[in-house]
Coordinates of C-alpha atoms in Angstrom, one line a residue:
X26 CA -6.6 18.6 -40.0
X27 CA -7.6 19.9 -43.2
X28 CA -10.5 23.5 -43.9
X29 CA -14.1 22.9 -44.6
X30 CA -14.9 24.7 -47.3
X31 CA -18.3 25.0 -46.7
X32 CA -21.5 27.6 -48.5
X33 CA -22.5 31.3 -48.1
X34 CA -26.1 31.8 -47.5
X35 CA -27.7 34.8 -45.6
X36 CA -23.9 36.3 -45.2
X37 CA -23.4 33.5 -43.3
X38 CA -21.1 30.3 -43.4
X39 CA -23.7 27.6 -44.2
X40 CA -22.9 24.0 -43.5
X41 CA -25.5 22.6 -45.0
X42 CA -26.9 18.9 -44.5
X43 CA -24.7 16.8 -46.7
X44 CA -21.7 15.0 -45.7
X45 CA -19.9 14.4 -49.0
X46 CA -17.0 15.9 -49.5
X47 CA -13.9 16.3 -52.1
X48 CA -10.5 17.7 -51.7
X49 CA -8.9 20.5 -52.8
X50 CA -5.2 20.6 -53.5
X51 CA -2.5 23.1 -53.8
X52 CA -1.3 21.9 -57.5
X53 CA 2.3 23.3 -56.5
X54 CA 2.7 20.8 -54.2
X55 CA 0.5 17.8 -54.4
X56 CA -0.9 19.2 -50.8
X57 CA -4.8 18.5 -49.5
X58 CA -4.9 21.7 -48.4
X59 CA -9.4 21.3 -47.7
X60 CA -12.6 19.5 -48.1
X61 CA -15.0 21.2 -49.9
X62 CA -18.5 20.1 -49.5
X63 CA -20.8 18.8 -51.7
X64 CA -24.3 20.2 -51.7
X65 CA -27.4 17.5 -51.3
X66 CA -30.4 18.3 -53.2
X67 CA -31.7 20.1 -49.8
X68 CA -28.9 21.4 -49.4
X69 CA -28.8 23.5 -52.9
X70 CA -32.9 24.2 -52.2
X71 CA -32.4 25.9 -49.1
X72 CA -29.7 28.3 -51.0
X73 CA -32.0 28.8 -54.0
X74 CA -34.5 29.5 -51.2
X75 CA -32.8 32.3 -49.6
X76 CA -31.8 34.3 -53.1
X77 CA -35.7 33.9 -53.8
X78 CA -36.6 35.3 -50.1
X79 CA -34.4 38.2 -50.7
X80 CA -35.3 39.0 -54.3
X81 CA -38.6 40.7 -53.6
X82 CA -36.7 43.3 -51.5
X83 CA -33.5 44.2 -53.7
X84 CA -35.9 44.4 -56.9
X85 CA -37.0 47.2 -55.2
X86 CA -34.1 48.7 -54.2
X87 CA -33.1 51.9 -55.7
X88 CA -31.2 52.4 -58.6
X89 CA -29.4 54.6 -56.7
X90 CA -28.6 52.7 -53.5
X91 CA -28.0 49.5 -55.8
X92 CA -25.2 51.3 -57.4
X93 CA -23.6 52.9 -54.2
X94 CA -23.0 49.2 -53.3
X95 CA -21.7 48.1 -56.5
X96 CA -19.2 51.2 -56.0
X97 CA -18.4 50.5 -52.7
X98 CA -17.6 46.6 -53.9
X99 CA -15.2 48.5 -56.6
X100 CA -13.1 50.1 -53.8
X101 CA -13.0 46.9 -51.7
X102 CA -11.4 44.7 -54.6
X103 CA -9.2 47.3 -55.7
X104 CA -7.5 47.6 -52.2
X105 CA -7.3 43.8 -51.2
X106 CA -7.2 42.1 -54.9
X107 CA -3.6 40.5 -53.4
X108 CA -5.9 38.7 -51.1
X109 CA -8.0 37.4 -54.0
X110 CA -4.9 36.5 -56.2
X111 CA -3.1 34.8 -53.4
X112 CA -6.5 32.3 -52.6
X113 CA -6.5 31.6 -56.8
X114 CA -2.8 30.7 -56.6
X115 CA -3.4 28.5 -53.8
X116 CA -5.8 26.9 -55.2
X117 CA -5.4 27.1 -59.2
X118 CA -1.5 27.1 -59.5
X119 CA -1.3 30.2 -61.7
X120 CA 1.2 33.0 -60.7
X121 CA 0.8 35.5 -58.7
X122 CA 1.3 38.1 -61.8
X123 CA -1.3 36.3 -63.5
X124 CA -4.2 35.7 -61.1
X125 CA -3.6 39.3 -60.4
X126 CA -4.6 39.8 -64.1
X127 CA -7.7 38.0 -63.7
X128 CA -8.5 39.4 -60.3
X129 CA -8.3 43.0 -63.1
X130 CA -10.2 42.0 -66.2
X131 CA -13.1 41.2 -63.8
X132 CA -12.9 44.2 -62.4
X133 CA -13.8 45.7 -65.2
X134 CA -17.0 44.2 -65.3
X135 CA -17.8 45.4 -61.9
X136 CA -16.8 48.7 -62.7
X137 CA -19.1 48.7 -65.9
X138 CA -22.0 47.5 -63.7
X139 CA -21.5 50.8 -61.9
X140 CA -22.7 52.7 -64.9
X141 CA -26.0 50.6 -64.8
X142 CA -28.4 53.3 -64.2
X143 CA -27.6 54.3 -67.6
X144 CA -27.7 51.3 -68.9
X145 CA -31.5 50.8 -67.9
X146 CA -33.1 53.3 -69.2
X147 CA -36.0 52.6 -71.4
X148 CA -37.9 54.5 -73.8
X149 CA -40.7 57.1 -73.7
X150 CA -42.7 58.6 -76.2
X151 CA -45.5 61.3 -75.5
X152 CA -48.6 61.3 -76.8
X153 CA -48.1 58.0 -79.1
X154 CA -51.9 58.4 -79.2
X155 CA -54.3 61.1 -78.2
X156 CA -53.4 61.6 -74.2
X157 CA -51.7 58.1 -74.6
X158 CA -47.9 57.9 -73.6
X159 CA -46.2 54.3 -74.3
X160 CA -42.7 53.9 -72.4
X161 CA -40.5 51.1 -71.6
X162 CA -38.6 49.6 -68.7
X163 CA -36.4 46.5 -68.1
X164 CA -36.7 44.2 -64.9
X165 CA -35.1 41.8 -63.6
X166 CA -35.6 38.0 -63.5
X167 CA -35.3 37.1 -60.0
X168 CA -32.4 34.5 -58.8
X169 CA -30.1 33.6 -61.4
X170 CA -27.6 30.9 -61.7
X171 CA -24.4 31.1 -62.4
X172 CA -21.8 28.2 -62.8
X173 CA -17.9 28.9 -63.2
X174 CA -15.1 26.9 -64.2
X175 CA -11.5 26.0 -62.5
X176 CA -9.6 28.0 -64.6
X177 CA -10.8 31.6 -63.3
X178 CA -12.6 31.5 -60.6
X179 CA -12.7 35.5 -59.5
X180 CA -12.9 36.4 -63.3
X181 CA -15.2 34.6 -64.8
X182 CA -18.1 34.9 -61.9
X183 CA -17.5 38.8 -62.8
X184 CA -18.2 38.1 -65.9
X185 CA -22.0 37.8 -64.3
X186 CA -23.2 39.0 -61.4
X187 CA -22.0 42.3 -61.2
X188 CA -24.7 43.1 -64.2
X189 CA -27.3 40.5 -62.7
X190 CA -26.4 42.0 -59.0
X191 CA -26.5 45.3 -60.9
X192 CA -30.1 45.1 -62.3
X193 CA -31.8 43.8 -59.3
X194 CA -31.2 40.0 -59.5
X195 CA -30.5 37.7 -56.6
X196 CA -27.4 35.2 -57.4
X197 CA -26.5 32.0 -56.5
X198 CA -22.8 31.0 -57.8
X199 CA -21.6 27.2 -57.8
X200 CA -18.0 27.4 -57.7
X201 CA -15.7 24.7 -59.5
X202 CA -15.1 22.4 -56.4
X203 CA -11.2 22.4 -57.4
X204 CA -10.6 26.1 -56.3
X205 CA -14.0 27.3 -54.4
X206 CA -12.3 29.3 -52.1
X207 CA -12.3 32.8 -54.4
X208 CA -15.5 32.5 -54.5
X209 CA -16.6 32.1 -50.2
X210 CA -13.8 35.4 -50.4
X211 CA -15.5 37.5 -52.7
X212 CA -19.4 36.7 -50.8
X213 CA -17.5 38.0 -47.5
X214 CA -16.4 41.2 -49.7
X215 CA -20.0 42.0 -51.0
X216 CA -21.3 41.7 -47.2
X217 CA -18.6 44.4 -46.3
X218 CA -19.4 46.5 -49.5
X219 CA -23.1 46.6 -47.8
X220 CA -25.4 44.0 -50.3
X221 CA -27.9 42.9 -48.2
X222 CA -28.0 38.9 -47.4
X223 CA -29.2 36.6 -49.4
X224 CA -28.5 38.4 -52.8
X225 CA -25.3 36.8 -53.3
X226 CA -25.0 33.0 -52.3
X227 CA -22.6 30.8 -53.1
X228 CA -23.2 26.6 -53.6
X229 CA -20.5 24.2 -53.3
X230 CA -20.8 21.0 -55.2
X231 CA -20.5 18.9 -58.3
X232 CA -23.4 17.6 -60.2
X233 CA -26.1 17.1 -58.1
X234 CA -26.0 21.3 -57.3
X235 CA -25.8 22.3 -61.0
X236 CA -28.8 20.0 -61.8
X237 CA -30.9 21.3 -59.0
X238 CA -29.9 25.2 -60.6
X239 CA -30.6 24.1 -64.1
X240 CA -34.2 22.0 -63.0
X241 CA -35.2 24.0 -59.3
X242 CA -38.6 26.8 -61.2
X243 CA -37.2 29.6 -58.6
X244 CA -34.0 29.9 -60.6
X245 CA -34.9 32.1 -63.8
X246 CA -31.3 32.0 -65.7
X247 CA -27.9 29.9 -65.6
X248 CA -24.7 31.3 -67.0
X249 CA -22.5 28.8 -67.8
X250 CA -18.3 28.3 -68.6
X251 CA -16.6 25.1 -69.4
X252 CA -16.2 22.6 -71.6
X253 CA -18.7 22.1 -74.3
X254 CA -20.2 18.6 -73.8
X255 CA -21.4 20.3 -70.6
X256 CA -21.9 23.4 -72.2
X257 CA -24.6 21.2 -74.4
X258 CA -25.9 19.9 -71.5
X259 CA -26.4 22.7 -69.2
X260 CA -27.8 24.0 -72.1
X261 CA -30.7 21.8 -73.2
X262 CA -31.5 20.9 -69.1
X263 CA -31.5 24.5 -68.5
X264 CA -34.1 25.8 -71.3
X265 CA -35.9 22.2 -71.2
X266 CA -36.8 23.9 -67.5
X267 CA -38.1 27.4 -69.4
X268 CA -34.8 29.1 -68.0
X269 CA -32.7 31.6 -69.9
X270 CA -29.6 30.1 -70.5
X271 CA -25.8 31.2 -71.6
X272 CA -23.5 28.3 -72.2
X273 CA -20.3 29.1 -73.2
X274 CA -18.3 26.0 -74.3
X275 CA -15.0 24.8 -75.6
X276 CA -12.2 26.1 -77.9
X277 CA -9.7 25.0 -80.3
X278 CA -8.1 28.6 -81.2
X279 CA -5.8 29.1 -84.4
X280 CA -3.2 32.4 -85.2
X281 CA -2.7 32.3 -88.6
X282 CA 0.9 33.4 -88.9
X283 CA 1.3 34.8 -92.5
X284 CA 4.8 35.6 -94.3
X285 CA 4.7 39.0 -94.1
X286 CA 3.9 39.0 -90.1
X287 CA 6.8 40.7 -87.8
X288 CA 7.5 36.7 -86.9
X289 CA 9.3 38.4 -83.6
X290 CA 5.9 40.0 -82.7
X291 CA 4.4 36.5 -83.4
X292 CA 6.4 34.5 -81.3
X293 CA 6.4 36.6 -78.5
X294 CA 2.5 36.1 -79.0
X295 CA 2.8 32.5 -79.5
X296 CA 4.5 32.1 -76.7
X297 CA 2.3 34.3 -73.8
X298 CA -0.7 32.9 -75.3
X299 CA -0.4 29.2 -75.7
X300 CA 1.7 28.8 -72.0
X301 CA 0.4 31.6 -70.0
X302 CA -1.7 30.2 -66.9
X303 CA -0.6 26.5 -68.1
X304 CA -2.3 26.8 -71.1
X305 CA -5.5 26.6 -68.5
X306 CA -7.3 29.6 -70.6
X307 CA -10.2 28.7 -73.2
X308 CA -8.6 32.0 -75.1
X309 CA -5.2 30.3 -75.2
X310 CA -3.8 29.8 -79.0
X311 CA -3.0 26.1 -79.2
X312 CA -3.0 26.1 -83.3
X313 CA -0.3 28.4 -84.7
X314 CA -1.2 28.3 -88.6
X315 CA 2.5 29.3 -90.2
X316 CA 1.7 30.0 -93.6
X317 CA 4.4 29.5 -96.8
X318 CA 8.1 29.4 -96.4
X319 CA 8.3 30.9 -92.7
X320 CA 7.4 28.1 -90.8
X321 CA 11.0 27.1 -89.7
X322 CA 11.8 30.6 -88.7
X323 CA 9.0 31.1 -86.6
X324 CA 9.4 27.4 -84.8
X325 CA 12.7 28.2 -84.2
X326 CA 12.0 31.7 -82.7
X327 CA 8.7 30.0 -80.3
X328 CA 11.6 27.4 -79.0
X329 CA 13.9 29.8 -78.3
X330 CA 11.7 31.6 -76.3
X331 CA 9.4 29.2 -74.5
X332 CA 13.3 27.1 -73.9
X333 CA 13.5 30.2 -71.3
X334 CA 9.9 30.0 -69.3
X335 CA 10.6 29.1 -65.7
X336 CA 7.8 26.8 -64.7
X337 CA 7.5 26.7 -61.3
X338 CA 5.2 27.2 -57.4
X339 CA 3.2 30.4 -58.5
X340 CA 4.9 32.1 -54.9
X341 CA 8.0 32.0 -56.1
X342 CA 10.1 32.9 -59.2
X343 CA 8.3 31.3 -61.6
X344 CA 6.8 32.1 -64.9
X345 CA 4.3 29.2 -65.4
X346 CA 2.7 27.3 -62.6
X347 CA 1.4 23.8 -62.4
X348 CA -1.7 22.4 -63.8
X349 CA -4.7 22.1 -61.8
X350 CA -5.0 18.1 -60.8
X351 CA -2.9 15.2 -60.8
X352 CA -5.5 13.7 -63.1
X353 CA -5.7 16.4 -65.6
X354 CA -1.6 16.8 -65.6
X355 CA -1.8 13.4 -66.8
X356 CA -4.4 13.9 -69.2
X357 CA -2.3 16.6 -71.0
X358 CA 0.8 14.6 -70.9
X359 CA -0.6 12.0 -72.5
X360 CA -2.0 14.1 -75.5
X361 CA 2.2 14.7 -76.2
X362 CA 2.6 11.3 -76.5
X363 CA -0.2 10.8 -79.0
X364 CA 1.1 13.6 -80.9
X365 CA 4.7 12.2 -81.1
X366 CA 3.1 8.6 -81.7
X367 CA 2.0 9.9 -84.7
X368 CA 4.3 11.7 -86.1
X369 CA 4.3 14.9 -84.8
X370 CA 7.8 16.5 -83.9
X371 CA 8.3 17.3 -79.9
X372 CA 10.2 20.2 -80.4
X373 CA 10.0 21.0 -76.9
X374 CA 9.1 18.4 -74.3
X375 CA 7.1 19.6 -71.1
X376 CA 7.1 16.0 -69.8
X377 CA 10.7 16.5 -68.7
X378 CA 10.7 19.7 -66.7
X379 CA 12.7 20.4 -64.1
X380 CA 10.2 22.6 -61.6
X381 CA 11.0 25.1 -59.1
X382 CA 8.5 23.7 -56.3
X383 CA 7.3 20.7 -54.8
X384 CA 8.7 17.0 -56.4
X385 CA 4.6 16.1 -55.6
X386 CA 3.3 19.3 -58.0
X387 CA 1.4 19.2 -60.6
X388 CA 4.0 19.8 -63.4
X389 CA 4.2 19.8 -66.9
X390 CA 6.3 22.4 -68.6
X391 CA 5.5 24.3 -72.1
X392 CA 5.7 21.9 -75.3
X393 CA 5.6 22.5 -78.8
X394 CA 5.0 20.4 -81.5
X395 CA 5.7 20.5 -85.2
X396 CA 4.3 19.1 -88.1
X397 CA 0.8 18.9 -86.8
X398 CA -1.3 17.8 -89.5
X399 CA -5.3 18.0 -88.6
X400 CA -6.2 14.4 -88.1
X401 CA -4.1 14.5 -84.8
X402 CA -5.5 14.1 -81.5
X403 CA -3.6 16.1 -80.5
X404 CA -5.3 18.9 -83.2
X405 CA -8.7 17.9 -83.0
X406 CA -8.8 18.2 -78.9
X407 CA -9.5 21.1 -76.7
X408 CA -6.3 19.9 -75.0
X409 CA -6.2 22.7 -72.0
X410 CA -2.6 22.4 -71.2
X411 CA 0.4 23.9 -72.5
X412 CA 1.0 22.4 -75.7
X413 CA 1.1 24.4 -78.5
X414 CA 0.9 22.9 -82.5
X415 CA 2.3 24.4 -85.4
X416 CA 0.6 23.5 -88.7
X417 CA 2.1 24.0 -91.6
X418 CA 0.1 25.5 -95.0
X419 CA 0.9 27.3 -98.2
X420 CA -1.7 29.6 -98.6
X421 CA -4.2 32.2 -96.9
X422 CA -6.9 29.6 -98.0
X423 CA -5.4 26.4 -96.9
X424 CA -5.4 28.8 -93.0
X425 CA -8.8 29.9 -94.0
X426 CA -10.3 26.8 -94.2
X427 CA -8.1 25.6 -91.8
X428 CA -10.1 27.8 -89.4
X429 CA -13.6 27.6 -90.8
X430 CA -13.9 24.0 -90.8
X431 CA -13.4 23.8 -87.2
X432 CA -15.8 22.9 -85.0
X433 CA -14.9 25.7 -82.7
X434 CA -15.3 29.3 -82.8
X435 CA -14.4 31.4 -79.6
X436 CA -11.0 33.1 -80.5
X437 CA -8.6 33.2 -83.8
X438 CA -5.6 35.5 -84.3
X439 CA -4.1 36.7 -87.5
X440 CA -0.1 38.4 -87.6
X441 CA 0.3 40.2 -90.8
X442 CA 1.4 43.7 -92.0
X443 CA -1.0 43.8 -94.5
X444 CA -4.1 45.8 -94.1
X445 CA -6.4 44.1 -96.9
X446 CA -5.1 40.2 -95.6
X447 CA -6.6 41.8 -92.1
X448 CA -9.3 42.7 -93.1
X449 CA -10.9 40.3 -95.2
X450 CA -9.5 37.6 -91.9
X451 CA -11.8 39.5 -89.8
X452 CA -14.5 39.3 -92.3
X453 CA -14.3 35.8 -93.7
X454 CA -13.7 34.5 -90.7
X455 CA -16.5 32.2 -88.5
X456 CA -14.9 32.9 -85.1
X457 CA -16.8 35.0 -82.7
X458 CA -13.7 37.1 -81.2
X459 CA -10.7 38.3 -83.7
X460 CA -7.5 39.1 -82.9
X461 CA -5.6 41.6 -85.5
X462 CA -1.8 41.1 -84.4
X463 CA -3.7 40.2 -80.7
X464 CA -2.7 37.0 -79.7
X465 CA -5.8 36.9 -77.1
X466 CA -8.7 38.9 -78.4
X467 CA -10.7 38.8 -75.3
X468 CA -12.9 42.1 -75.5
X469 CA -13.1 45.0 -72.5
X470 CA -16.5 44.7 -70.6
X471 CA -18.6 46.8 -72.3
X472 CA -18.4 44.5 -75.5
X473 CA -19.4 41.5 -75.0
X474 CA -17.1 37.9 -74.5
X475 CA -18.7 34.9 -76.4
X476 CA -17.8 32.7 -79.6
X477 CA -19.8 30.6 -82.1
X478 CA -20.4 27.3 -83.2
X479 CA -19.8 25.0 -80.5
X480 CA -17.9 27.1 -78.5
X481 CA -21.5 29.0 -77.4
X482 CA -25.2 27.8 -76.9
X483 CA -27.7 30.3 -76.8
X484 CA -28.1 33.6 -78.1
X485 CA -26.7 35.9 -75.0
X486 CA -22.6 36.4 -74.9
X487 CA -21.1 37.6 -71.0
X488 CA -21.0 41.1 -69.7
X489 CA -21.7 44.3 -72.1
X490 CA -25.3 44.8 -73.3
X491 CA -25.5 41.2 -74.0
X492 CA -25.1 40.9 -70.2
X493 CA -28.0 43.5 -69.4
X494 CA -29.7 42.3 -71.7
X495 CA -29.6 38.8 -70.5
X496 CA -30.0 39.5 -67.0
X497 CA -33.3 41.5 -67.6
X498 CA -37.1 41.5 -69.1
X499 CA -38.5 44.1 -71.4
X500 CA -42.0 45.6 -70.5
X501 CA -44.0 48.1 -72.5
X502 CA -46.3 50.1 -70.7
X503 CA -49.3 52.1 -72.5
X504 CA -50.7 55.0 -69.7
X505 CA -53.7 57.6 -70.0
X506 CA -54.0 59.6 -66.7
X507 CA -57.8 61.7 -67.0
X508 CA -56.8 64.2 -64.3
X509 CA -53.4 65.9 -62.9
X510 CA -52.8 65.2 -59.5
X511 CA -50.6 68.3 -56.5
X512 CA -47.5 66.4 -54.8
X513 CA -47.8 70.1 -52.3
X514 CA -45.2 72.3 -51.8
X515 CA -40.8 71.3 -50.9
X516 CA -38.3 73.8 -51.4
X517 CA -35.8 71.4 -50.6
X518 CA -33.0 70.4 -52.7
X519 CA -34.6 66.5 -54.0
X520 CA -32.0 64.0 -53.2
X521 CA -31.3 60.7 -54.9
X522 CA -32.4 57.8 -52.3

């Protein structure tokens, strides 16, 4: 008998109306290891309508008690993050090591939300006009939305409602229904850290829960990772409604390689960032640009290397774990043989891994094809899996343009020893994160995470002051007061409450 993987609502297990249900597999193994249910349109209502009941109350909430739970959320993760990274592997497939990582880089986000009191302080100036003082402050919206992907579900639901938690905001998160256990884990974890119920809610379900967020007039925002014909549509449903909205979308990332790059250094790089999590990452390089007469070198050194990557159950010895669903295994594996078809050289074939796990698993091991010219599905595609393409061109230009006609713009990598060819990447450039010998330029918490072109809609990136920003409303106050008013006499020392 399989687990019912059901909502949060009120700190409670909510089972909600609906009867649908999909299953959720362990991708090491082929297992169904739970039904996770799929929210009706009452279903998703009465969540929204418990983060609206509770937002009255938590708007009001101190600064300073609001924070004290934010802190207390901080020590909770930091002593049971195993438990988190173990529920991600289960579900996900990823390594222990590396949903660990995730489990930390949202972390930071939570412990940058602890700082919010700074972070919300407005302006004040005296006397702007004759016994006239104008100030500012910044409230929050109300419930907010926010909609995660597969690929990391612990990090990138930090990403968000820490800040909107942070600045008074009432959350409703809608888990990918492939892994939506992290998710029922870390709603528990808030209860414990002391948020009061019904500020953090989480709604399982497919489409008909993300179009009742994006159309229901109680939610005020939706934050949004995936791929970007969703993106697109969360997007124009979500502001077609009057609702803030942050979409970030799809990738197709390039490192330009250049000749004078440490080409160890770069295939080291190569190698952790197109086949680290499966390639399951939308930072992941899947276009490695090798620029003049290096290109042979450099595929020869990424073979030798990724030859050596022990894909396997993410429990066990393993380096690389499965991909996330039958289907999308598939899916990848078929993207190698349109690349071979034509004409691309399978350097290393993935399709033909031995795995250290289930015969039933989800496997496909790292793959990397040369002679990728840019009319190649296999090129053109967010592909999501690990394949990696080298593309051969002579010049800085050829990988300039290269870059810059893409459609894409999240992340882009450049290996050089030369300070000016650096500089002048990170300038020219129309990419919204730049790495400079970084194979994964994914910014720390108080910057903000977001790319360009199609790989964001709308004008608000995740986390940092984009994040505060995003999850709050300006309001400019003008006061007089005629007369001073006597708050009496306390010789008490005043306390924070």
């Amino acid at each position: 008998m399989t687990n019912t993987i059901s909502h949060w609502v009120n700190d409670e297990i909510f089972a909600g109306a609906s009867d649908r249900t999909a299953p959720v597999t362990n991708p090491a193994t082929g297992e169904v290891t739970g039904q996770v249910a799929l929210a009706s349109v009452e279903d998703a209502q009465a969540v929204i309508d418990a983060a609206a009941a509770a937002f009255p109350a938590w708007r009001d909430t101190s600064l300073a008690k609001r924070t004290q739970v934010l802190f207390r959320f901080r020590e909770l993760l930091n002593e049971r993050k195993g438990e988190l990274a173990a529920i991600i592997t289960a579900e996900h497939g990823k390594v222990l090591s590396d949903a660990l990582g995730e489990v930390s880089r949202g972390q930071e986000v939570v412990e940058f939300a602890c700082g919010i009191p700074h972070l919300l302080k407005g302006g004040f100036t005296e006397n702007a006009s004759t016994k006239v003082d104008v100030y500012s402050v910044r409230q929050p919206l109300g419930v907010v939305g926010v909609i995660s992907p597969f690929n990391f579900p612990a990090m990138v639901p930090m990403w968000f409602f820490p800040i909107a938690i942070a600045t008074g905001n009432t959350v409703v998160l809608k888990p990918s229904e492939k892994d939506p256990s992290a998710a029922l884990w870390m709603a528990k974890l808030w209860k414990e850290a002391g948020l009061p119920a019904g500020v953090f809610n989480v709604l399982q379900g497919d489409k008909t829960a993300v179009d009742e967020l994006l159309t229901n007039p109680k939610v005020k925002s939706v934050s949004f990772v995936g791929s970007t014909p969703i993106a697109q549509y969360v997007y124009a449903t979500g502001t077609a409604h009057d609702k803030r909205v942050q979409a970030l979308g799809g990738a197709k990332n390039h490192a330009v390689i250049l000749p004078d790059a440490d080409l160890d250094l770069a295939a080291d790089a190569m190698v952790n960032a197109g086949f680290g999590s499966a390639g399951e990452r939308c930072m992941a390089i899947s276009a490695a640009v090798a620029v003049g007469p290096i290109a042979d070198d450099l595929v020869a050194k990424i073979a030798e290397r990724a030859s050596g990557i022990k894909t396997g159950d993410g429990t066990k010895d393993s380096d690389m774990g499965p991909l996330v669903t039958k289907a999308h295994r598939d899916k990848v594996a078929s993207y190698i043989d349109a690349g071979e078809a034509d004409g691309a050289k399978v350097v290393l074939d993935g399709r033909q891994v031995s795995a250290n796990g289930g015969q039933d698993g989800f496997w496909l091991g790292p793959t990397l094809l040369d002679n990728v010219t840019p009319t190649m599905s296999v090129y053109t595609d967010e592909i999501f899996g690990p394949v990696l393409s080298v593309v051969r061109v002579e010049t800085y230009d050829d990988a300039m343009e290269l870059v810059n006609s893409n459609p894409y713009g999240n992340g882009t990598a450049i290996f050089t020893n030369d300070g000016g060819a650096a500089r002048r990447f990170q300038n020219e450039v129309q990419v919204g994160m730049v790495g400079i010998n970084v194979p994964i330029p994914v910014p720390m918490a108080y910057y903000s995470f977001g790319g360009w072109k199609a790989s964001l809609f709308g004008d608000s990136h995740a986390h940092g002051m984009d994040g505060v920003q995003f999850f709050t409303r300006q309001k400019a106050i003008t006061s007089r007061w005629l007369d001073p008013s006597h708050g009496g006499i306390n010789l008490g020392f005043p306390e924070n409450a």
